[in-house]
Short mmCIF file of C-alpha atoms (C1' of nucleotides) in Angstrom, two decimals:
data_model
loop_
_atom_site.label_atom_id
_atom_site.label_comp_id
_atom_site.label_asym_id
_atom_site.label_seq_id
_atom_site.Cartn_x
_atom_site.Cartn_y
_atom_site.Cartn_z
CA UNK I 1385 -47.40 -50.36 -11.40
CA UNK I 1386 -46.05 -47.68 -10.26
CA UNK I 1387 -48.38 -46.66 -7.33
CA UNK I 1388 -46.67 -50.07 -6.36
CA UNK I 1389 -43.47 -48.94 -7.09
CA UNK I 1390 -43.97 -45.61 -5.12
CA UNK I 1391 -44.88 -47.16 -1.92
CA UNK I 1392 -41.81 -49.71 -1.98
CA UNK I 1393 -39.67 -46.85 -2.30
CA UNK I 1394 -41.84 -45.15 0.89
CA UNK I 1395 -41.00 -48.05 2.52
CA UNK I 1396 -37.41 -47.93 1.91
CA UNK I 1397 -36.82 -44.98 2.80
CA UNK I 1398 -38.49 -45.21 6.22
CA UNK I 1399 -36.61 -47.98 7.06
CA UNK I 1400 -33.39 -46.32 5.93
CA UNK I 1401 -34.44 -42.87 7.97
CA UNK I 1402 -31.74 -41.06 6.96
CA UNK I 1403 -33.65 -38.47 9.03
CA UNK I 1404 -33.37 -34.50 9.56
CA UNK I 1405 -29.32 -34.78 10.42
CA UNK I 1406 -27.86 -32.28 12.38
CA UNK I 1407 -28.18 -28.83 10.63
CA UNK I 1408 -26.64 -26.42 13.23
CA UNK I 1409 -22.74 -27.10 12.12
CA UNK I 1410 -22.22 -24.06 11.21
CA UNK I 1411 -22.74 -22.17 14.47
CA UNK I 1412 -19.26 -21.22 13.76
CA UNK I 1413 -18.73 -18.99 11.11
CA UNK I 1414 -21.79 -16.39 12.19
CA UNK I 1415 -19.49 -14.48 14.63
CA UNK I 1416 -17.16 -13.92 11.81
CA UNK I 1417 -19.44 -13.32 9.90
CA UNK I 1418 -21.38 -10.39 11.84
CA UNK I 1419 -17.81 -9.13 12.20
CA UNK I 1420 -17.22 -8.80 8.97
CA UNK I 1421 -20.56 -7.45 7.96
CA UNK I 1422 -19.98 -4.51 10.66
CA UNK I 1423 -16.63 -4.10 9.27
CA UNK I 1424 -17.82 -3.06 5.51
CA UNK I 1425 -20.57 -1.53 6.31
CA UNK I 1426 -17.93 0.97 9.17
CA UNK I 1427 -16.03 0.94 6.24
CA UNK I 1428 -18.26 2.42 4.70
CA UNK I 1429 -18.06 -0.31 1.72
CA UNK I 1430 -21.80 -1.87 2.55
CA UNK I 1431 -25.44 -0.94 1.27
CA UNK I 1432 -25.96 2.47 -0.16
CA UNK I 1433 -23.74 4.38 -2.25
CA UNK I 1434 -24.51 7.66 -0.47
CA UNK I 1435 -21.60 9.90 -1.82
CA UNK I 1436 -20.83 12.18 1.47
CA UNK I 1437 -20.09 15.42 -0.98
CA UNK I 1438 -20.99 17.62 1.93
CA UNK I 1439 -18.27 16.42 3.99
CA UNK I 1440 -15.41 16.70 0.89
CA UNK I 1441 -16.86 20.61 0.31
CA UNK I 1442 -16.50 20.80 3.60
CA UNK I 1443 -13.22 19.78 4.03
CA UNK I 1444 -12.16 21.27 1.21
CA UNK I 1445 -13.25 24.88 1.86
CA UNK I 1446 -13.99 26.87 -1.45
CA UNK I 1447 -10.96 24.81 -3.04
CA UNK I 1448 -13.17 25.00 -6.85
CA UNK I 1449 -10.39 23.53 -8.15
CA UNK I 1450 -10.45 19.39 -6.97
CA UNK I 1451 -8.29 18.03 -5.19
CA UNK I 1452 -8.32 20.46 -1.83
CA UNK I 1453 -4.84 19.57 -0.44
CA UNK I 1454 -2.04 16.92 -1.06
CA UNK I 1455 -3.46 14.79 1.69
CA UNK I 1456 -6.78 15.14 0.07
CA UNK I 1457 -5.30 13.72 -3.29
CA UNK I 1458 -4.16 11.15 -2.03
CA UNK I 1459 -7.31 10.65 -0.51
CA UNK I 1460 -9.48 10.69 -3.38
CA UNK I 1461 -7.43 8.19 -4.90
CA UNK I 1462 -8.11 6.34 -1.82
CA UNK I 1463 -11.63 7.00 -1.93
CA UNK I 1464 -11.73 6.41 -5.72
CA UNK I 1465 -10.31 2.63 -5.00
CA UNK I 1466 -12.60 2.14 -2.63
CA UNK I 1467 -15.64 2.82 -4.45
CA UNK I 1468 -14.17 0.58 -6.99
CA UNK I 1469 -13.68 -2.11 -4.35
CA UNK I 1470 -17.68 -1.65 -3.50
CA UNK I 1471 -18.40 -1.75 -7.13
CA UNK I 1472 -16.71 -4.96 -7.33
CA UNK I 1473 -18.32 -6.24 -3.76
CA UNK I 1474 -21.72 -5.09 -4.78
CA UNK I 1475 -21.45 -6.70 -8.26
CA UNK I 1476 -20.62 -9.97 -7.03
CA UNK I 1477 -23.13 -9.69 -4.03
CA UNK I 1478 -25.47 -9.50 -6.66
CA UNK I 1479 -24.13 -12.10 -9.08
CA UNK I 1480 -23.94 -14.61 -5.74
CA UNK I 1481 -27.25 -13.89 -5.16
CA UNK I 1482 -28.83 -14.51 -8.55
CA UNK I 1483 -26.88 -17.58 -8.51
CA UNK I 1484 -28.02 -19.15 -5.21
CA UNK I 1485 -31.50 -17.89 -6.16
CA UNK I 1486 -31.56 -19.78 -9.63
CA UNK I 1487 -29.98 -22.60 -8.13
CA UNK I 1488 -32.54 -23.18 -5.30
CA UNK I 1489 -35.40 -23.06 -7.92
CA UNK I 1490 -33.47 -25.34 -10.19
CA UNK I 1491 -33.25 -27.79 -7.88
CA UNK I 1492 -37.17 -26.91 -6.20
CA UNK I 1493 -37.92 -28.10 -9.53
CA UNK I 1494 -36.41 -31.04 -10.13
CA UNK I 1495 -37.27 -32.42 -6.92
CA UNK I 1496 -40.66 -31.74 -7.67
CA UNK I 1497 -40.57 -33.49 -10.61
CA UNK I 1498 -38.89 -36.39 -8.93
CA UNK I 1499 -41.69 -36.14 -6.52
CA UNK I 1500 -43.69 -37.67 -8.77
CA UNK I 1501 -42.22 -41.17 -9.03
CA UNK I 1502 -40.28 -40.83 -5.62
CA UNK I 1503 -41.46 -39.49 -2.20
CA UNK I 1504 -39.88 -36.35 -1.19
CA UNK I 1505 -41.51 -34.30 2.00
CA UNK I 1506 -41.43 -30.83 2.08
CA UNK I 1507 -38.84 -31.13 4.95
CA UNK I 1508 -36.54 -32.56 2.50
CA UNK I 1509 -37.29 -29.66 0.33
CA UNK I 1510 -36.19 -27.02 2.59
CA UNK I 1511 -33.42 -28.75 4.17
CA UNK I 1512 -32.01 -28.67 0.81
CA UNK I 1513 -32.47 -25.17 0.00
CA UNK I 1514 -31.25 -24.78 3.22
CA UNK I 1515 -27.70 -26.74 2.60
CA UNK I 1516 -27.79 -24.37 -0.70
CA UNK I 1517 -28.05 -21.33 0.50
CA UNK I 1518 -25.15 -21.58 3.35
CA UNK I 1519 -23.28 -22.94 0.68
CA UNK I 1520 -23.82 -19.72 -0.83
CA UNK I 1521 -23.16 -18.21 1.98
CA UNK I 1522 -19.83 -19.44 2.57
CA UNK I 1523 -18.82 -18.36 -0.52
CA UNK I 1524 -20.39 -14.66 0.04
CA UNK I 1525 -18.63 -14.79 3.07
CA UNK I 1526 -15.24 -15.56 1.34
CA UNK I 1527 -15.89 -13.01 -0.82
CA UNK I 1528 -16.76 -10.00 2.52
CA UNK I 1529 -13.61 -11.31 3.53
CA UNK I 1530 -11.19 -10.29 0.32
CA UNK I 1531 -12.99 -7.16 0.74
CA UNK I 1532 -12.51 -6.70 4.16
CA UNK I 1533 -8.85 -7.51 2.95
CA UNK I 1534 -8.45 -5.19 0.22
CA UNK I 1535 -9.51 -2.56 2.70
CA UNK I 1536 -6.92 -3.16 4.88
CA UNK I 1537 -4.84 -2.83 2.98
CA UNK I 1538 -5.55 0.19 1.06
CA UNK I 1539 -5.85 1.76 4.45
CA UNK I 1540 -2.54 0.73 5.27
CA UNK I 1541 -1.20 2.01 2.50
CA UNK I 1542 -3.01 5.51 3.48
CA UNK I 1543 -1.35 5.83 6.69
CA UNK I 1544 2.05 4.57 5.20
CA UNK I 1545 1.75 8.09 2.52
CA UNK I 1546 0.28 10.25 4.86
CA UNK I 1547 3.80 10.98 6.63
CA UNK I 1548 6.01 11.17 3.54
CA UNK I 1549 7.55 14.73 3.52
CA UNK I 1550 8.60 16.43 0.53
CA UNK I 1551 10.58 19.69 1.76
CA UNK I 1552 8.78 22.31 -0.16
CA UNK I 1553 10.43 24.37 -3.30
CA UNK I 1554 12.82 27.55 -2.97
CA UNK I 1555 9.59 29.78 -4.67
CA UNK I 1556 7.13 28.21 -2.24
CA UNK I 1557 9.29 28.73 1.27
CA UNK I 1558 10.26 32.32 -0.13
CA UNK I 1559 6.89 33.38 -0.77
CA UNK I 1560 5.59 31.75 3.22
CA UNK I 1561 8.45 33.40 4.76
CA UNK I 1562 8.17 36.89 2.81
CA UNK I 1563 4.69 36.88 4.19
CA UNK I 1564 5.13 35.97 7.18
CA UNK I 1565 8.17 37.98 7.91
CA UNK I 1566 6.39 40.99 6.90
CA UNK I 1567 3.34 40.62 9.00
CA UNK I 1568 5.38 39.26 12.04
CA UNK I 1569 3.10 41.29 14.92
CA UNK I 1570 0.26 39.32 12.92
CA UNK I 1571 1.58 36.30 11.41
CA UNK I 1572 -2.29 35.35 10.55
CA UNK I 1573 -3.16 34.87 7.18
CA UNK I 1574 -6.67 34.87 5.90
CA UNK I 1575 -8.02 32.35 4.06
CA UNK I 1576 -7.50 34.56 0.57
CA UNK I 1577 -4.43 35.13 1.74
CA UNK I 1578 -3.76 31.78 1.90
CA UNK I 1579 -5.20 30.53 -1.61
CA UNK I 1580 -2.88 33.78 -3.21
CA UNK I 1581 0.68 32.36 -0.92
CA UNK I 1582 -0.75 29.16 -1.92
CA UNK I 1583 -0.98 29.77 -5.41
CA UNK I 1584 2.07 31.70 -5.54
CA UNK I 1585 3.91 28.59 -3.80
CA UNK I 1586 2.79 25.74 -5.44
CA UNK I 1587 1.58 24.42 -2.58
CA UNK I 1588 -1.95 23.41 -1.12
CA UNK I 1589 -4.10 25.85 0.91
CA UNK I 1590 -3.51 23.11 4.10
CA UNK I 1591 0.04 23.36 2.98
CA UNK I 1592 0.24 26.66 3.64
CA UNK I 1593 -1.73 26.53 7.15
CA UNK I 1594 1.13 23.54 8.27
CA UNK I 1595 3.27 26.02 7.08
CA UNK I 1596 2.29 28.68 9.46
CA UNK I 1597 1.75 26.95 12.02
CA UNK I 1598 4.79 25.00 12.24
CA UNK I 1599 6.31 28.47 11.47
CA UNK I 1600 4.33 30.16 14.37
CA UNK I 1601 5.75 28.31 17.38
CA UNK I 1602 9.10 27.75 16.55
CA UNK I 1603 10.12 31.27 15.42
CA UNK I 1604 8.20 32.09 18.71
CA UNK I 1605 10.32 29.31 20.41
CA UNK I 1606 13.73 30.15 19.28
CA UNK I 1607 13.88 33.80 17.82
CA UNK I 1608 17.59 33.47 18.08
CA UNK I 1609 17.48 31.10 15.61
CA UNK I 1610 15.44 32.83 12.91
CA UNK I 1611 17.04 36.46 12.97
CA UNK I 1612 19.51 35.89 10.02
CA UNK I 1613 16.49 34.79 8.11
CA UNK I 1614 14.15 37.56 9.45
CA UNK I 1615 16.78 40.33 8.54
CA UNK I 1616 17.32 39.04 4.67
CA UNK I 1617 13.13 39.04 4.57
CA UNK I 1618 12.83 42.48 6.69
CA UNK I 1619 15.15 43.89 4.77
CA UNK I 1620 13.84 42.91 1.22
CA UNK I 1621 10.47 42.94 2.34
CA UNK I 1622 7.99 42.84 -0.16
CA UNK I 1623 10.12 44.38 -2.92
CA UNK I 1624 7.56 43.78 -5.39
CA UNK I 1625 5.24 40.60 -5.62
CA UNK I 1626 4.85 42.02 -9.28
CA UNK I 1627 7.41 39.77 -10.55
CA UNK I 1628 5.01 38.19 -12.33
CA UNK I 1629 6.14 34.43 -12.79
CA UNK I 1630 9.12 34.12 -11.33
CA UNK I 1631 9.65 36.48 -8.34
CA UNK I 1632 12.85 34.51 -7.29
CA UNK I 1633 14.64 37.91 -5.93
CA UNK I 1634 17.67 37.68 -4.70
CA UNK I 1635 17.85 38.08 -0.63
CA UNK I 1636 21.23 39.84 -1.05
CA UNK I 1637 21.01 42.23 2.15
CA UNK I 1638 20.78 45.41 0.69
CA UNK I 1639 20.97 47.97 2.92
CA UNK I 1640 18.73 50.36 1.49
CA UNK I 1641 15.99 48.72 1.10
CA UNK I 1642 13.81 50.02 -1.81
CA UNK I 1643 10.19 50.82 -0.73
CA UNK I 1644 7.16 52.97 -1.89
CA UNK I 1645 6.32 51.64 -5.02
CA UNK I 1646 4.12 48.78 -3.65
CA UNK I 1647 2.66 51.16 -1.07
CA UNK I 1648 4.14 48.20 1.71
CA UNK I 1649 6.28 49.18 4.54
CA UNK I 1650 9.31 47.38 5.32
CA UNK I 1651 8.79 46.32 8.19
CA UNK I 1652 11.37 46.11 11.17
CA UNK I 1653 11.54 45.24 14.72
CA UNK I 1654 10.55 48.37 15.81
CA UNK I 1655 8.24 49.21 13.48
CA UNK I 1656 6.92 45.96 13.99
CA UNK I 1657 6.81 46.26 17.83
CA UNK I 1658 5.54 50.13 17.04
CA UNK I 1659 2.70 48.08 15.54
CA UNK I 1660 1.85 45.48 18.20
CA UNK I 1661 1.52 48.13 20.54
CA UNK I 1662 -0.73 49.57 18.36
CA UNK I 1663 -2.60 46.15 18.10
CA UNK I 1664 -2.40 46.24 21.88
CA UNK I 1665 -4.00 49.67 22.63
CA UNK I 1666 -6.90 49.16 20.30
CA UNK I 1667 -7.23 45.67 19.83
CA UNK I 1668 -9.33 44.77 16.21
CA UNK I 1669 -12.26 42.96 17.03
CA UNK I 1670 -10.36 39.43 15.00
CA UNK I 1671 -10.69 37.51 17.35
CA UNK I 1672 -6.84 36.37 18.61
CA UNK I 1673 -5.33 39.85 17.44
CA UNK I 1674 -3.66 40.61 19.85
CA UNK I 1675 -2.70 37.82 22.25
CA UNK I 1676 0.21 35.77 22.79
CA UNK I 1677 1.83 36.01 19.89
CA UNK I 1678 1.92 40.35 19.77
CA UNK I 1679 3.44 39.89 23.07
CA UNK I 1680 6.02 37.58 22.54
CA UNK I 1681 6.54 39.35 19.36
CA UNK I 1682 7.37 42.76 21.32
CA UNK I 1683 9.93 40.70 23.30
CA UNK I 1684 11.85 40.60 20.39
"C1'" DC B 509 25.34 6.25 11.50
"C1'" DG B 510 23.91 10.96 14.09
"C1'" DT B 511 22.15 15.31 14.29
"C1'" DC B 512 18.93 18.59 12.63
"C1'" DA B 513 15.77 20.51 9.48
"C1'" DT B 514 11.05 20.69 8.96
"C1'" DG B 515 6.52 18.86 6.64
"C1'" DA B 516 2.47 16.81 8.74
"C1'" DT B 517 -0.34 14.86 12.63
"C1'" DT B 518 -2.51 14.22 16.83
"C1'" DC B 519 -3.98 16.26 21.46
"C1'" DT B 520 -5.27 20.03 24.17
"C1'" DA B 521 -8.20 24.03 24.96
"C1'" DA B 522 -10.46 27.84 24.12
"C1'" DT Y 261 -12.99 25.45 14.08
"C1'" DT Y 262 -8.42 26.58 15.25
"C1'" DA Y 263 -3.98 27.95 17.44
"C1'" DG Y 264 -0.49 26.12 19.67
"C1'" DA Y 265 2.00 22.68 21.80
"C1'" DA Y 266 4.07 17.93 20.90
"C1'" DT Y 267 4.92 14.59 18.89
"C1'" DC Y 268 6.44 11.78 14.44
"C1'" DA Y 269 8.77 10.72 10.14
"C1'" DT Y 270 11.35 11.59 6.43
"C1'" DG Y 271 15.44 14.39 3.89
"C1'" DA Y 272 19.15 16.41 4.13
"C1'" DC Y 273 24.20 16.88 5.40
"C1'" DG Y 274 27.91 15.58 8.12
#
DNA sequence: CGTCATGATTCTAA
DNA sequence: TTAGAATCATGACG
């Protein structure tokens, strides 16, 4: 009885001939999928969780307390979110793959079981598996797409926040100006000094670097504009930075610059020029010691 | 609003 | 890598 039924089914099947229709219905998404994959790879979302600690350390240049600069603060936030996205992405991906596998084996078993009472060609099994896989890969692509979107919005937010500018505190500008005008002949603070200034001003080292970069160029460009400021700070000099917490030195332009206690000279223009001459006379080994800046400084 | 000051970024050259 | 220069973009101020 059973064999007879089986053969009848075979016959019917041959007649209906629901041959293998085109599987090539999904050739289009390939390019898109590739694009998404490339982007995820480029964005570091893909495969490995390799945390490039080396790059961060190199950029921060020995700032042990973490968050090397303001930008770094936002950047670390960015990285944290990116890592979160990556985590979600991978867990979802894994989930899908597992589900796909389970479903495939389930269907395969089902077909195998059915093959005892109805004819099931191996191609059909393969086709079923193929269909399942394509369905799941479609889902995966959706996941990749949304991941890409998330990364993009995250990135654009970072870009937007990048140029946010907040004026420094009075304290910070005070500290920076003090150093600048006290070292007018060579306003290139070392890394250690930068860190110190950053600490005193409550800003970051890179902000200090930015400030000195801007200050040098702008001072050089229009020295007349800075005369007043210069006189304030040069007159006051480094009076004493030993004021501990709040060196809110009042620049009331004292005619008698009390110097001596801290071993610092009040750097007037004349003395500054002298120093410059000295630097020019005996060029120090420090690179960029007495170049353009010194010459310009001389003209002051 | 327009304008200037100013912190941050980008580009180039050494 | 860094400094210098140009430029961008925001904040303060009138």
